[in-house]
Each structure stands twice: as C-alpha cells, then as structure tokens.
Amino acid sequence: MEDRRRLFEEISSIVNQLQLKGEAIDGALLQQQVLSKFTEPIQRHVLRKRRELMSGDPWSTNLLLKTVDNYIQTELDIHRQMEFRQSNTESTTAQGNPNPWKKPGLGAIQLREEKKGFTCFFCEQKGHPQKVVRNSKVARKE
C-alpha cells in the first residue's frame, strides 16, 4: 500500500505542475491516463464515485485525485489497524491468554477437569460423578 501512496504523490505532483504551467488538466484523456496508473481496486472505487457524482458536481482531475487519496488512506488505516490487532493478539498469546478479548478465568473445559478431580463418595475413585456409581452394583452392595 505504501507503493500506491508514493505513486499517488508522484502523479499528484505532476498534475499540480501541469496546472501551474497553465495546462488544462480536466480533460478526459488525462484523467484516463492518470486512472490507468493505479490498481484495479482503486480504479473501480474511483469509477463508482464518479458514477455517484455524475448528476452533481462536474468530475475533475483534482476530484479524481482526491478520491484516490481517500481510498489509499482508508486502506492504509485498515492495514495499520489489522497489524495492530494482530500484534496485540500475538503478545497476549505469548503471555498465556489465547483470546485478547476474554479475561483469563475458568472455562467449561477447566470446570469439567476440576469436577473430575473430586473423589467419588461411593467407590472413592476419581473421574466420574457420584450418581453413576449410585445406580451401579458397587453402590447396591453397600
């Protein structure tokens, strides 16, 4: 995404220089050439925006560049947020909490393991609830 940002800055600089020299920058040919330099997702986004604005303001090269800039900035923000979230997930996983949104505590599996730790009242063995033995032959013998 950084390379797209650099490309945008170069093209924007060239268009500004053309405008300062008095050249007409709002021609369809120049806009098509500028747009063709960007990737397909950017082109699609710009063409959608152009379609939305067809009834309103006239489409200009500066508006095209502003739309490209907004798209690239949004994608960079999303990318940074995803990297931030991923780095937080990795750091919390390294600290022993696999889910950064969940506080460490007793999960269902841990509770089941603790229940298995109790000794059965009837047979004095671990790993099963007392009601299982209550109905078995061992409980009936007593």
Coordinates of C-alpha atoms in Angstrom, one line a residue:
M1 CA 0.0 0.0 0.0
E2 CA 2.9 2.3 0.6
D3 CA 4.0 2.0 -3.0
R4 CA 0.5 3.1 -4.1
R5 CA 0.9 6.1 -1.8
R6 CA 4.2 7.0 -3.4
L7 CA 2.7 6.6 -6.9
F8 CA -0.2 8.9 -5.9
E9 CA 2.1 11.5 -4.6
E10 CA 4.2 11.5 -7.8
I11 CA 1.1 11.7 -10.1
S12 CA -0.4 14.4 -7.9
S13 CA 2.8 16.4 -8.1
I14 CA 2.9 16.1 -11.9
V15 CA -0.7 17.2 -12.2
N16 CA 0.0 20.2 -9.9
Q17 CA 3.0 21.2 -12.0
L18 CA 0.9 21.0 -15.2
Q19 CA -1.8 23.1 -13.6
L20 CA 0.8 25.7 -12.5
K21 CA 2.1 25.9 -16.1
G22 CA -1.4 26.7 -17.3
E23 CA -2.2 23.3 -18.9
A24 CA -5.8 22.0 -19.0
I25 CA -5.9 19.1 -16.5
D26 CA -9.6 18.3 -16.6
G27 CA -9.5 16.6 -20.0
A28 CA -10.9 13.0 -20.2
L29 CA -7.7 11.7 -21.8
L30 CA -5.5 13.0 -18.9
Q31 CA -8.0 11.6 -16.4
Q32 CA -8.0 8.2 -18.1
Q33 CA -4.2 8.2 -18.2
V34 CA -3.9 9.1 -14.5
L35 CA -6.5 6.5 -13.5
S36 CA -4.8 3.7 -15.6
K37 CA -1.7 4.1 -13.4
F38 CA -3.4 2.7 -10.3
T39 CA -4.5 -0.8 -9.5
E40 CA -7.9 -2.3 -10.4
P41 CA -9.5 -1.9 -7.0
I42 CA -8.6 1.8 -6.9
Q43 CA -9.9 2.2 -10.5
R44 CA -13.2 0.5 -9.5
H45 CA -13.6 2.7 -6.5
V46 CA -12.9 5.9 -8.5
L47 CA -15.3 4.9 -11.2
R48 CA -18.0 4.2 -8.6
K49 CA -17.5 7.6 -7.1
R50 CA -17.6 9.2 -10.5
R51 CA -20.9 7.5 -11.2
E52 CA -22.3 8.7 -8.0
L53 CA -21.3 12.3 -8.7
M54 CA -22.4 12.4 -12.4
S55 CA -25.6 14.3 -11.6
G56 CA -24.0 16.8 -9.2
D57 CA -20.6 18.4 -9.4
P58 CA -18.5 18.2 -12.6
W59 CA -15.9 15.5 -12.5
S60 CA -12.4 17.0 -12.4
T61 CA -8.9 15.6 -12.2
N62 CA -8.5 17.1 -8.8
L63 CA -11.6 15.3 -7.6
L64 CA -10.2 12.1 -9.1
L65 CA -7.0 12.5 -7.2
K66 CA -8.9 13.3 -4.0
T67 CA -10.9 10.1 -4.4
V68 CA -7.8 8.1 -5.0
D69 CA -6.2 9.7 -1.9
N70 CA -9.2 8.9 0.3
Y71 CA -9.2 5.3 -0.9
I72 CA -5.5 4.8 -0.3
Q73 CA -5.7 6.5 3.1
T74 CA -8.6 4.3 4.1
E75 CA -6.8 1.1 3.1
L76 CA -3.7 2.2 4.9
D77 CA -5.7 2.8 8.1
I78 CA -7.4 -0.6 7.8
H79 CA -4.0 -2.2 7.2
R80 CA -2.5 -0.5 10.3
Q81 CA -5.4 -1.5 12.4
M82 CA -5.2 -5.1 11.4
E83 CA -1.4 -5.1 12.1
F84 CA -2.1 -3.5 15.5
R85 CA -4.8 -6.1 16.3
Q86 CA -2.5 -9.0 15.1
S87 CA 0.4 -7.7 17.2
N88 CA -1.8 -7.5 20.3
T89 CA -3.1 -11.0 19.7
E90 CA 0.4 -12.3 19.4
S91 CA 1.6 -10.5 22.5
T92 CA -1.4 -11.8 24.6
T93 CA -0.9 -15.3 23.3
A94 CA 2.7 -15.2 24.3
Q95 CA 1.6 -14.1 27.8
G96 CA -0.7 -17.1 28.0
N97 CA -4.1 -15.7 27.2
P98 CA -5.1 -17.0 23.8
N99 CA -8.0 -14.7 23.4
P100 CA -7.3 -11.0 23.9
W101 CA -11.0 -10.1 24.4
K102 CA -11.6 -12.8 27.0
K103 CA -10.4 -12.4 30.6
P104 CA -8.5 -15.4 31.9
G105 CA -10.7 -17.4 34.1
L106 CA -12.5 -20.7 34.4
G107 CA -13.6 -22.1 31.1
A108 CA -16.0 -25.0 30.6
I109 CA -13.2 -27.5 30.0
Q110 CA -11.3 -26.3 33.1
L111 CA -14.5 -26.7 35.2
R112 CA -15.0 -30.3 33.8
E113 CA -11.4 -31.1 34.7
E114 CA -11.9 -29.8 38.2
K115 CA -15.1 -31.9 38.6
K116 CA -13.1 -35.0 37.6
G117 CA -10.7 -34.2 40.4
F118 CA -13.3 -34.9 43.1
T119 CA -13.3 -38.3 44.6
C120 CA -16.5 -40.4 44.3
F121 CA -18.2 -40.8 47.7
F122 CA -19.3 -44.4 47.0
C123 CA -16.3 -46.0 45.3
E124 CA -13.5 -43.5 46.3
Q125 CA -12.3 -43.2 42.7
K126 CA -11.8 -40.1 40.6
G127 CA -13.1 -39.3 37.1
H128 CA -16.8 -39.8 37.4
P129 CA -19.8 -38.3 39.2
Q130 CA -21.3 -40.0 42.2
K131 CA -24.7 -40.6 40.6
V132 CA -23.0 -43.0 38.1
V133 CA -21.9 -45.3 41.0
R134 CA -25.1 -44.9 42.9
N135 CA -27.0 -46.9 40.3
S136 CA -24.3 -49.5 39.8
K137 CA -23.7 -52.8 41.6
V138 CA -21.0 -51.3 43.8
A139 CA -23.5 -48.9 45.4
R140 CA -26.1 -51.6 45.8
K141 CA -23.7 -54.0 47.6
E142 CA -23.3 -51.4 50.4

